[in-house]
């Protein structure tokens, strides 16, 4: 790991105050050193230097990678739009390099800026032991999983993250990212900017709005996280969302003859596959030596429901159902020495999962099962279970949003989102007095670019600051 001592001073007000961040010191600058991005010269790249620990501004620093897509029509430019990526662990730089998801109108009117959040890709990436990341302990209590084994694993895994990443591993929370974003604002030399946030990026957005509300011209939160939930609530709401999204897939398959499983009982097929996964007779189609466990199967399905790719999901289930029932020996959990990323470490910095003991773990497992009787588990279960045993407490523990002085906020969410439950959006909208929820009555994770209706409503807000009427819905497409 390579860290620099701080080359400039950054002074912050208290964590809850809406005061501005002030740069000081002889090397402070209000401009970024923009240059053509090495991957694509159409875009500009730069870095912002920030402290690893915002409570120790004179300590070691890292560079945050930033990208700019300049407004297509400078004469009509409104200002700066900062796009906060999801994940956790997604790269905002990569999103822009791939062309982004924004409409031509937004790209005409704004300089669109994004970043790789701390710990991601070009911004001193989080690294943990690859062997431990690839082979997790049994996290299914009904199949012999033991909480004490998970706790032992979590300690070893966290230690490997610290070994490969250094002290940044203790400062991956959304509040730290929000302060990095404020450092970016200062470096840009602008008094205010607009923010578009998506999925886990809405965690950064909420933290920024709590700390620096007066710096926001507009704030749009797409597929929002409800950071007020405790661990139990997180598990059950995610599980309900996964079940709802699968039900929508099953309904499509029943009515659409193009579905590879049309006319079949997809619930029974999934149930049979889950039973095989429990008995280690299901394997990865691309790697016959890799067993697919019950949680792996659930994750595979939910990933297809993100877009959603219903045709691909039907084909996946059909291919798995026709596999020979050959026992696969699960790989042993062991270190490899090869570093890799680990999104759970980000989750553990922002969420708290209280699991008292083995009996409590079993109770919470059964609560989740009841909320998703088909899938039986959501990917949130594995992350939350690991975080329950993480050796350090979350730096940004769950709480209701504390916004004072922010502009009117627009929240957009799909009704059948498998990862950001619609009930999260309704709760967050109720918790933020000056907010409006626009509902997309369709499927998938992420709403902005779903239909002309969702894009138009979002653009009118970001460009003209026009909020949709309360209870506005965009039809499914």
Short mmCIF file of N, CA and C in Angstrom, two decimals, residues 27-194:
data_model
loop_
_atom_site.label_atom_id
_atom_site.label_comp_id
_atom_site.label_asym_id
_atom_site.label_seq_id
_atom_site.Cartn_x
_atom_site.Cartn_y
_atom_site.Cartn_z
N UNK A 27 -0.68 24.91 -0.62
CA UNK A 27 -0.86 24.11 -1.80
C UNK A 27 -2.33 23.90 -2.16
N UNK A 28 -3.25 24.53 -1.42
CA UNK A 28 -4.66 24.38 -1.73
C UNK A 28 -4.95 24.97 -3.10
N UNK A 29 -5.88 24.38 -3.83
CA UNK A 29 -6.19 24.83 -5.18
C UNK A 29 -7.68 24.70 -5.42
N UNK A 30 -8.22 25.61 -6.21
CA UNK A 30 -9.64 25.56 -6.55
C UNK A 30 -9.84 24.97 -7.93
N UNK A 31 -8.80 24.45 -8.55
CA UNK A 31 -8.93 23.86 -9.88
C UNK A 31 -8.35 22.44 -9.86
N UNK A 32 -8.88 21.64 -10.76
CA UNK A 32 -8.38 20.28 -10.93
C UNK A 32 -7.46 20.23 -12.14
N UNK A 33 -6.51 19.34 -12.12
CA UNK A 33 -5.59 19.18 -13.23
C UNK A 33 -6.19 18.18 -14.23
N UNK A 34 -7.12 18.68 -15.04
CA UNK A 34 -7.81 17.81 -15.99
C UNK A 34 -6.87 17.41 -17.14
N UNK A 35 -7.01 16.18 -17.58
CA UNK A 35 -6.28 15.69 -18.73
C UNK A 35 -7.15 14.66 -19.43
N UNK A 36 -6.84 14.35 -20.66
CA UNK A 36 -7.63 13.35 -21.39
C UNK A 36 -7.52 12.00 -20.70
N UNK A 37 -8.65 11.34 -20.54
CA UNK A 37 -8.63 10.02 -19.91
C UNK A 37 -7.86 9.04 -20.79
N UNK A 38 -7.00 8.23 -20.20
CA UNK A 38 -6.21 7.29 -21.01
C UNK A 38 -7.07 6.27 -21.75
N UNK A 39 -8.23 5.93 -21.18
CA UNK A 39 -9.09 4.93 -21.82
C UNK A 39 -9.91 5.50 -22.97
N UNK A 40 -10.20 6.82 -22.90
CA UNK A 40 -11.03 7.46 -23.92
C UNK A 40 -10.80 8.96 -23.85
N UNK A 41 -10.15 9.50 -24.86
CA UNK A 41 -9.77 10.92 -24.85
C UNK A 41 -10.95 11.86 -24.98
N UNK A 42 -12.16 11.33 -25.24
CA UNK A 42 -13.34 12.19 -25.30
C UNK A 42 -13.69 12.75 -23.92
N UNK A 43 -13.20 12.12 -22.87
CA UNK A 43 -13.52 12.52 -21.50
C UNK A 43 -12.27 13.03 -20.80
N UNK A 44 -12.50 13.84 -19.78
CA UNK A 44 -11.40 14.38 -18.98
C UNK A 44 -11.31 13.64 -17.65
N UNK A 45 -10.10 13.41 -17.20
CA UNK A 45 -9.86 12.74 -15.92
C UNK A 45 -8.98 13.60 -15.02
N UNK A 46 -9.12 13.38 -13.72
CA UNK A 46 -8.31 14.09 -12.73
C UNK A 46 -8.38 13.30 -11.43
N UNK A 47 -7.70 13.80 -10.42
CA UNK A 47 -7.79 13.21 -9.08
C UNK A 47 -7.95 14.31 -8.05
N UNK A 48 -8.58 13.93 -6.94
CA UNK A 48 -8.72 14.81 -5.78
C UNK A 48 -8.06 14.10 -4.60
N UNK A 49 -7.16 14.77 -3.93
CA UNK A 49 -6.48 14.18 -2.79
C UNK A 49 -7.29 14.42 -1.52
N UNK A 50 -7.55 13.35 -0.77
CA UNK A 50 -8.35 13.44 0.45
C UNK A 50 -7.66 12.63 1.55
N UNK A 51 -7.92 12.98 2.82
CA UNK A 51 -7.37 12.16 3.91
C UNK A 51 -8.08 10.82 4.00
N UNK A 52 -7.35 9.80 4.37
CA UNK A 52 -7.98 8.50 4.60
C UNK A 52 -8.99 8.61 5.73
N UNK A 53 -8.60 9.28 6.79
CA UNK A 53 -9.47 9.47 7.96
C UNK A 53 -9.78 10.97 8.04
N UNK A 54 -11.05 11.32 7.82
CA UNK A 54 -11.41 12.73 7.83
C UNK A 54 -11.30 13.35 9.23
N UNK A 55 -11.18 12.53 10.25
CA UNK A 55 -10.94 13.06 11.60
C UNK A 55 -9.47 13.36 11.83
N UNK A 56 -8.62 12.95 10.89
CA UNK A 56 -7.17 13.19 10.99
C UNK A 56 -6.71 13.78 9.67
N UNK A 57 -7.00 15.06 9.49
CA UNK A 57 -6.75 15.67 8.19
C UNK A 57 -5.27 15.83 7.88
N UNK A 58 -4.42 15.69 8.90
CA UNK A 58 -2.98 15.76 8.66
C UNK A 58 -2.36 14.39 8.45
N UNK A 59 -3.21 13.37 8.42
CA UNK A 59 -2.69 12.01 8.25
C UNK A 59 -2.49 11.64 6.79
N UNK A 60 -2.37 10.34 6.56
CA UNK A 60 -2.12 9.82 5.22
C UNK A 60 -3.30 10.12 4.30
N UNK A 61 -3.02 10.20 3.00
CA UNK A 61 -4.04 10.55 2.02
C UNK A 61 -4.11 9.52 0.90
N UNK A 62 -5.18 9.59 0.14
CA UNK A 62 -5.33 8.82 -1.09
C UNK A 62 -5.85 9.77 -2.16
N UNK A 63 -5.74 9.36 -3.40
CA UNK A 63 -6.28 10.13 -4.52
C UNK A 63 -7.58 9.51 -5.00
N UNK A 64 -8.60 10.34 -5.14
CA UNK A 64 -9.90 9.90 -5.64
C UNK A 64 -9.96 10.20 -7.13
N UNK A 65 -10.21 9.18 -7.93
CA UNK A 65 -10.28 9.34 -9.39
C UNK A 65 -11.61 9.99 -9.79
N UNK A 66 -11.52 10.98 -10.68
CA UNK A 66 -12.68 11.76 -11.11
C UNK A 66 -12.70 11.81 -12.63
N UNK A 67 -13.90 11.85 -13.20
CA UNK A 67 -14.06 11.95 -14.65
C UNK A 67 -15.08 13.04 -14.98
N UNK A 68 -14.89 13.67 -16.13
CA UNK A 68 -15.81 14.73 -16.56
C UNK A 68 -16.24 14.50 -18.00
N UNK A 69 -17.54 14.57 -18.21
CA UNK A 69 -18.13 14.60 -19.55
C UNK A 69 -18.66 16.02 -19.74
N UNK A 70 -17.92 16.86 -20.48
CA UNK A 70 -18.25 18.27 -20.58
C UNK A 70 -19.55 18.47 -21.34
N UNK A 71 -20.30 19.51 -20.95
CA UNK A 71 -21.57 19.84 -21.58
C UNK A 71 -21.39 19.98 -23.09
N UNK A 72 -22.30 19.35 -23.85
CA UNK A 72 -22.19 19.39 -25.30
C UNK A 72 -22.42 20.79 -25.88
N UNK A 73 -23.17 21.61 -25.17
CA UNK A 73 -23.44 22.98 -25.63
C UNK A 73 -23.04 23.95 -24.52
N UNK A 74 -21.79 24.42 -24.51
CA UNK A 74 -21.32 25.29 -23.43
C UNK A 74 -22.17 26.55 -23.26
N UNK A 75 -22.75 27.04 -24.35
CA UNK A 75 -23.56 28.25 -24.25
C UNK A 75 -24.83 28.03 -23.45
N UNK A 76 -25.32 26.80 -23.40
CA UNK A 76 -26.56 26.48 -22.67
C UNK A 76 -26.28 25.72 -21.38
N UNK A 77 -25.01 25.66 -21.02
CA UNK A 77 -24.63 24.89 -19.82
C UNK A 77 -25.26 25.48 -18.56
N UNK A 78 -25.90 24.61 -17.77
CA UNK A 78 -26.53 25.02 -16.52
C UNK A 78 -25.58 24.94 -15.33
N UNK A 79 -24.64 24.02 -15.39
CA UNK A 79 -23.74 23.83 -14.25
C UNK A 79 -23.19 22.43 -14.23
N UNK A 80 -22.99 21.92 -13.03
CA UNK A 80 -22.36 20.61 -12.83
C UNK A 80 -23.35 19.63 -12.24
N UNK A 81 -23.38 18.44 -12.81
CA UNK A 81 -24.17 17.33 -12.29
C UNK A 81 -23.21 16.23 -11.85
N UNK A 82 -23.22 15.91 -10.57
CA UNK A 82 -22.37 14.85 -10.04
C UNK A 82 -23.18 13.56 -9.95
N UNK A 83 -22.67 12.50 -10.57
CA UNK A 83 -23.33 11.20 -10.57
C UNK A 83 -22.63 10.30 -9.56
N UNK A 84 -23.38 9.85 -8.56
CA UNK A 84 -22.82 8.99 -7.51
C UNK A 84 -23.17 7.54 -7.83
N UNK A 85 -22.17 6.69 -8.07
CA UNK A 85 -22.43 5.32 -8.52
C UNK A 85 -22.92 4.42 -7.40
N UNK A 86 -23.51 3.29 -7.81
CA UNK A 86 -24.06 2.35 -6.85
C UNK A 86 -23.06 1.28 -6.45
N UNK A 87 -23.58 0.07 -6.29
CA UNK A 87 -22.74 -1.05 -5.87
C UNK A 87 -23.31 -1.70 -4.61
N UNK A 88 -22.56 -1.62 -3.50
CA UNK A 88 -21.33 -0.86 -3.34
C UNK A 88 -20.17 -1.49 -4.11
N UNK A 89 -19.28 -0.61 -4.53
CA UNK A 89 -18.09 -1.05 -5.24
C UNK A 89 -18.11 -0.75 -6.72
N UNK A 90 -19.15 -0.03 -7.20
CA UNK A 90 -19.20 0.30 -8.63
C UNK A 90 -18.37 1.54 -8.93
N UNK A 91 -17.87 1.60 -10.15
CA UNK A 91 -16.99 2.68 -10.59
C UNK A 91 -17.78 3.71 -11.38
N UNK A 92 -17.83 4.93 -10.88
CA UNK A 92 -18.46 6.01 -11.62
C UNK A 92 -17.65 6.39 -12.85
N UNK A 93 -16.33 6.26 -12.78
CA UNK A 93 -15.48 6.54 -13.94
C UNK A 93 -15.82 5.58 -15.07
N UNK A 94 -15.93 4.29 -14.74
CA UNK A 94 -16.27 3.30 -15.77
C UNK A 94 -17.66 3.57 -16.35
N UNK A 95 -18.61 3.98 -15.50
CA UNK A 95 -19.96 4.27 -16.00
C UNK A 95 -19.92 5.33 -17.10
N UNK A 96 -19.15 6.40 -16.88
CA UNK A 96 -19.06 7.46 -17.88
C UNK A 96 -18.30 6.98 -19.11
N UNK A 97 -17.20 6.26 -18.90
CA UNK A 97 -16.42 5.76 -20.03
C UNK A 97 -17.25 4.86 -20.95
N UNK A 98 -18.21 4.16 -20.37
CA UNK A 98 -19.07 3.28 -21.16
C UNK A 98 -20.21 4.04 -21.84
N UNK A 99 -20.25 5.34 -21.67
CA UNK A 99 -21.28 6.13 -22.32
C UNK A 99 -22.34 6.65 -21.38
N UNK A 100 -22.38 6.11 -20.16
CA UNK A 100 -23.35 6.58 -19.18
C UNK A 100 -24.78 6.23 -19.55
N UNK A 101 -25.70 6.66 -18.70
CA UNK A 101 -27.11 6.37 -18.90
C UNK A 101 -27.93 7.64 -19.10
N UNK A 102 -27.26 8.78 -19.22
CA UNK A 102 -27.99 10.04 -19.22
C UNK A 102 -28.45 10.42 -20.63
N UNK A 103 -29.54 11.16 -20.66
CA UNK A 103 -30.14 11.56 -21.92
C UNK A 103 -29.27 12.59 -22.64
N UNK A 104 -29.43 12.71 -23.96
CA UNK A 104 -28.70 13.76 -24.69
C UNK A 104 -28.99 15.15 -24.14
N UNK A 105 -30.20 15.38 -23.64
CA UNK A 105 -30.53 16.70 -23.11
C UNK A 105 -29.71 17.02 -21.87
N UNK A 106 -29.58 16.04 -20.96
CA UNK A 106 -28.75 16.28 -19.77
C UNK A 106 -27.30 16.50 -20.15
N UNK A 107 -26.81 15.73 -21.11
CA UNK A 107 -25.41 15.86 -21.51
C UNK A 107 -25.16 17.18 -22.23
N UNK A 108 -26.21 17.76 -22.78
CA UNK A 108 -26.08 19.07 -23.40
C UNK A 108 -25.98 20.18 -22.36
N UNK A 109 -26.73 20.03 -21.26
CA UNK A 109 -26.90 21.12 -20.31
C UNK A 109 -25.94 21.10 -19.12
N UNK A 110 -25.30 19.96 -18.86
CA UNK A 110 -24.45 19.84 -17.68
C UNK A 110 -23.06 19.30 -18.02
N UNK A 111 -22.06 19.77 -17.28
CA UNK A 111 -20.84 18.99 -17.14
C UNK A 111 -21.18 17.85 -16.19
N UNK A 112 -21.08 16.63 -16.65
CA UNK A 112 -21.41 15.48 -15.81
C UNK A 112 -20.12 14.93 -15.23
N UNK A 113 -20.05 14.92 -13.91
CA UNK A 113 -18.86 14.50 -13.17
C UNK A 113 -19.20 13.23 -12.40
N UNK A 114 -18.29 12.28 -12.41
CA UNK A 114 -18.44 11.13 -11.54
C UNK A 114 -17.08 10.75 -10.97
N UNK A 115 -17.07 9.74 -10.13
CA UNK A 115 -15.85 9.36 -9.43
C UNK A 115 -15.86 7.88 -9.11
N UNK A 116 -14.69 7.38 -8.83
CA UNK A 116 -14.57 6.07 -8.20
C UNK A 116 -14.52 6.33 -6.70
N UNK A 117 -15.55 5.95 -5.94
CA UNK A 117 -15.51 6.20 -4.50
C UNK A 117 -14.30 5.55 -3.85
N UNK A 118 -13.90 6.06 -2.71
CA UNK A 118 -12.76 5.49 -1.99
C UNK A 118 -12.92 3.98 -1.86
N UNK A 119 -11.84 3.27 -2.13
CA UNK A 119 -11.87 1.82 -2.07
C UNK A 119 -12.29 1.13 -3.36
N UNK A 120 -12.58 1.93 -4.41
CA UNK A 120 -13.09 1.36 -5.66
C UNK A 120 -12.13 1.65 -6.82
N UNK A 121 -11.78 0.64 -7.56
CA UNK A 121 -11.01 0.73 -8.80
C UNK A 121 -9.79 1.64 -8.71
N UNK A 122 -9.88 2.86 -9.23
CA UNK A 122 -8.73 3.75 -9.32
C UNK A 122 -8.49 4.55 -8.05
N UNK A 123 -9.38 4.43 -7.08
CA UNK A 123 -9.29 5.21 -5.84
C UNK A 123 -8.85 4.33 -4.68
N UNK A 124 -7.61 3.85 -4.78
CA UNK A 124 -7.03 2.94 -3.78
C UNK A 124 -8.00 1.78 -3.49
N UNK A 125 -8.12 0.84 -4.42
CA UNK A 125 -9.14 -0.20 -4.31
C UNK A 125 -9.00 -1.08 -3.08
N UNK A 126 -10.13 -1.39 -2.49
CA UNK A 126 -10.18 -2.36 -1.41
C UNK A 126 -9.73 -3.72 -1.94
N UNK A 127 -8.85 -4.37 -1.20
CA UNK A 127 -8.38 -5.69 -1.58
C UNK A 127 -8.38 -6.60 -0.36
N UNK A 128 -8.89 -7.82 -0.56
CA UNK A 128 -8.92 -8.84 0.48
C UNK A 128 -8.43 -10.14 -0.13
N UNK A 129 -8.21 -11.15 0.69
CA UNK A 129 -7.68 -12.41 0.19
C UNK A 129 -8.66 -13.08 -0.76
N UNK A 130 -8.19 -13.41 -1.97
CA UNK A 130 -9.05 -13.99 -2.97
C UNK A 130 -9.58 -15.37 -2.63
N UNK A 131 -8.76 -16.17 -1.98
CA UNK A 131 -9.23 -17.50 -1.59
C UNK A 131 -10.35 -17.44 -0.59
N UNK A 132 -10.21 -16.56 0.40
CA UNK A 132 -11.27 -16.41 1.40
C UNK A 132 -12.52 -15.82 0.78
N UNK A 133 -12.35 -14.88 -0.16
CA UNK A 133 -13.51 -14.26 -0.80
C UNK A 133 -14.29 -15.26 -1.65
N UNK A 134 -13.58 -16.18 -2.28
CA UNK A 134 -14.22 -17.13 -3.20
C UNK A 134 -14.90 -18.28 -2.49
N UNK A 135 -14.43 -18.61 -1.30
CA UNK A 135 -14.95 -19.79 -0.61
C UNK A 135 -15.39 -19.40 0.79
N UNK A 136 -16.68 -19.18 0.94
CA UNK A 136 -17.23 -18.73 2.20
C UNK A 136 -17.67 -19.91 3.06
N UNK A 137 -17.78 -19.70 4.36
CA UNK A 137 -18.31 -20.78 5.21
C UNK A 137 -19.79 -21.00 4.95
N UNK A 138 -20.31 -22.07 5.44
CA UNK A 138 -21.73 -22.38 5.30
C UNK A 138 -22.55 -21.34 6.06
N UNK A 139 -23.40 -20.60 5.35
CA UNK A 139 -24.22 -19.56 5.97
C UNK A 139 -25.70 -19.94 6.00
N UNK A 140 -25.98 -21.23 5.88
CA UNK A 140 -27.36 -21.70 5.93
C UNK A 140 -27.54 -22.53 7.20
N UNK A 141 -28.19 -21.98 8.21
CA UNK A 141 -28.32 -22.71 9.48
C UNK A 141 -29.00 -24.06 9.34
N UNK A 142 -29.98 -24.16 8.42
CA UNK A 142 -30.70 -25.43 8.26
C UNK A 142 -29.83 -26.53 7.66
N UNK A 143 -28.69 -26.14 7.11
CA UNK A 143 -27.80 -27.13 6.48
C UNK A 143 -26.50 -27.27 7.26
N UNK A 144 -26.57 -27.00 8.55
CA UNK A 144 -25.41 -27.22 9.40
C UNK A 144 -24.52 -26.01 9.58
N UNK A 145 -24.93 -24.85 9.05
CA UNK A 145 -24.13 -23.65 9.23
C UNK A 145 -24.01 -23.27 10.69
N UNK A 146 -22.83 -22.82 11.08
CA UNK A 146 -22.58 -22.45 12.48
C UNK A 146 -22.13 -20.99 12.54
N UNK A 147 -22.80 -20.22 13.40
CA UNK A 147 -22.47 -18.82 13.54
C UNK A 147 -21.04 -18.63 14.06
N UNK A 148 -20.59 -19.52 14.92
CA UNK A 148 -19.22 -19.36 15.43
C UNK A 148 -18.19 -19.53 14.32
N UNK A 149 -18.47 -20.38 13.34
CA UNK A 149 -17.57 -20.53 12.20
C UNK A 149 -17.59 -19.26 11.33
N UNK A 150 -18.78 -18.67 11.15
CA UNK A 150 -18.88 -17.43 10.39
C UNK A 150 -18.09 -16.32 11.09
N UNK A 151 -18.20 -16.25 12.40
CA UNK A 151 -17.48 -15.21 13.15
C UNK A 151 -15.97 -15.39 13.02
N UNK A 152 -15.52 -16.60 13.09
CA UNK A 152 -14.08 -16.86 12.94
C UNK A 152 -13.63 -16.48 11.53
N UNK A 153 -14.43 -16.85 10.56
CA UNK A 153 -14.11 -16.50 9.17
C UNK A 153 -14.08 -14.98 8.99
N UNK A 154 -15.07 -14.27 9.55
CA UNK A 154 -15.15 -12.82 9.38
C UNK A 154 -13.90 -12.14 9.94
N UNK A 155 -13.43 -12.61 11.08
CA UNK A 155 -12.21 -12.03 11.65
C UNK A 155 -11.01 -12.24 10.73
N UNK A 156 -10.89 -13.45 10.19
CA UNK A 156 -9.76 -13.73 9.30
C UNK A 156 -9.89 -12.96 7.99
N UNK A 157 -11.11 -12.88 7.47
CA UNK A 157 -11.32 -12.17 6.22
C UNK A 157 -11.03 -10.68 6.38
N UNK A 158 -11.54 -10.08 7.47
CA UNK A 158 -11.28 -8.65 7.73
C UNK A 158 -9.78 -8.40 7.90
N UNK A 159 -9.10 -9.32 8.56
CA UNK A 159 -7.65 -9.17 8.72
C UNK A 159 -6.95 -9.19 7.37
N UNK A 160 -7.44 -10.02 6.45
CA UNK A 160 -6.83 -10.06 5.12
C UNK A 160 -7.09 -8.76 4.36
N UNK A 161 -8.26 -8.16 4.57
CA UNK A 161 -8.56 -6.87 3.94
C UNK A 161 -7.61 -5.79 4.45
N UNK A 162 -7.37 -5.82 5.76
CA UNK A 162 -6.45 -4.85 6.35
C UNK A 162 -5.02 -5.07 5.83
N UNK A 163 -4.66 -6.34 5.69
CA UNK A 163 -3.31 -6.66 5.20
C UNK A 163 -3.10 -6.15 3.78
N UNK A 164 -4.10 -6.32 2.90
CA UNK A 164 -3.95 -5.96 1.49
C UNK A 164 -4.32 -4.51 1.20
N UNK A 165 -5.09 -3.86 2.09
CA UNK A 165 -5.62 -2.52 1.82
C UNK A 165 -5.03 -1.46 2.70
N UNK A 166 -4.69 -1.81 3.94
CA UNK A 166 -4.18 -0.82 4.87
C UNK A 166 -5.30 -0.13 5.64
N UNK A 167 -5.02 1.04 6.24
CA UNK A 167 -5.98 1.67 7.13
C UNK A 167 -7.25 2.16 6.46
N UNK A 168 -7.27 2.24 5.14
CA UNK A 168 -8.49 2.66 4.45
C UNK A 168 -9.66 1.73 4.77
N UNK A 169 -9.37 0.48 5.11
CA UNK A 169 -10.43 -0.48 5.36
C UNK A 169 -11.35 -0.04 6.50
N UNK A 170 -10.88 0.85 7.36
CA UNK A 170 -11.70 1.36 8.46
C UNK A 170 -12.45 2.64 8.10
N UNK A 171 -12.35 3.07 6.83
CA UNK A 171 -12.94 4.37 6.45
C UNK A 171 -13.60 4.28 5.08
N UNK A 172 -14.45 3.29 4.92
CA UNK A 172 -15.14 3.06 3.66
C UNK A 172 -16.60 3.49 3.70
N UNK A 173 -17.00 4.13 4.78
CA UNK A 173 -18.41 4.44 5.00
C UNK A 173 -18.90 5.57 4.10
N UNK A 174 -20.22 5.70 4.02
CA UNK A 174 -20.84 6.69 3.14
C UNK A 174 -20.54 8.12 3.58
N UNK A 175 -20.38 8.36 4.89
CA UNK A 175 -20.06 9.71 5.36
C UNK A 175 -18.69 10.13 4.85
N UNK A 176 -17.72 9.22 4.89
CA UNK A 176 -16.39 9.55 4.36
C UNK A 176 -16.46 9.85 2.87
N UNK A 177 -17.26 9.07 2.13
CA UNK A 177 -17.42 9.34 0.70
C UNK A 177 -18.08 10.70 0.49
N UNK A 178 -19.08 11.03 1.32
CA UNK A 178 -19.75 12.33 1.19
C UNK A 178 -18.75 13.47 1.38
N UNK A 179 -17.83 13.31 2.32
CA UNK A 179 -16.82 14.36 2.53
C UNK A 179 -15.84 14.42 1.36
N UNK A 180 -15.57 13.28 0.75
CA UNK A 180 -14.76 13.29 -0.47
C UNK A 180 -15.47 14.07 -1.57
N UNK A 181 -16.79 13.90 -1.66
CA UNK A 181 -17.57 14.62 -2.67
C UNK A 181 -17.52 16.12 -2.41
N UNK A 182 -17.56 16.52 -1.14
CA UNK A 182 -17.45 17.93 -0.82
C UNK A 182 -16.06 18.47 -1.18
N UNK A 183 -15.02 17.66 -0.98
CA UNK A 183 -13.68 18.06 -1.41
C UNK A 183 -13.64 18.24 -2.93
N UNK A 184 -14.37 17.39 -3.63
CA UNK A 184 -14.48 17.52 -5.09
C UNK A 184 -15.17 18.84 -5.46
N UNK A 185 -16.24 19.18 -4.73
CA UNK A 185 -16.93 20.45 -5.02
C UNK A 185 -15.98 21.63 -4.87
N UNK A 186 -15.22 21.62 -3.78
CA UNK A 186 -14.26 22.70 -3.56
C UNK A 186 -13.24 22.73 -4.69
N UNK A 187 -12.73 21.58 -5.09
CA UNK A 187 -11.73 21.52 -6.16
C UNK A 187 -12.31 21.99 -7.49
N UNK A 188 -13.60 21.75 -7.69
CA UNK A 188 -14.26 22.22 -8.92
C UNK A 188 -14.45 23.73 -8.91
N UNK A 189 -14.45 24.32 -7.72
CA UNK A 189 -14.62 25.77 -7.62
C UNK A 189 -16.03 26.22 -7.84
N UNK A 190 -17.03 25.40 -7.48
CA UNK A 190 -18.44 25.76 -7.66
C UNK A 190 -19.10 25.89 -6.29
N UNK A 191 -20.08 26.78 -6.19
CA UNK A 191 -20.80 26.96 -4.93
C UNK A 191 -21.82 25.86 -4.70
N UNK A 192 -22.46 25.41 -5.77
CA UNK A 192 -23.47 24.36 -5.69
C UNK A 192 -23.33 23.45 -6.90
N UNK A 193 -23.86 22.24 -6.75
CA UNK A 193 -24.03 21.37 -7.90
C UNK A 193 -25.27 20.52 -7.70
N UNK A 194 -25.71 19.89 -8.78
CA UNK A 194 -26.82 18.95 -8.73
C UNK A 194 -26.25 17.55 -8.58
#
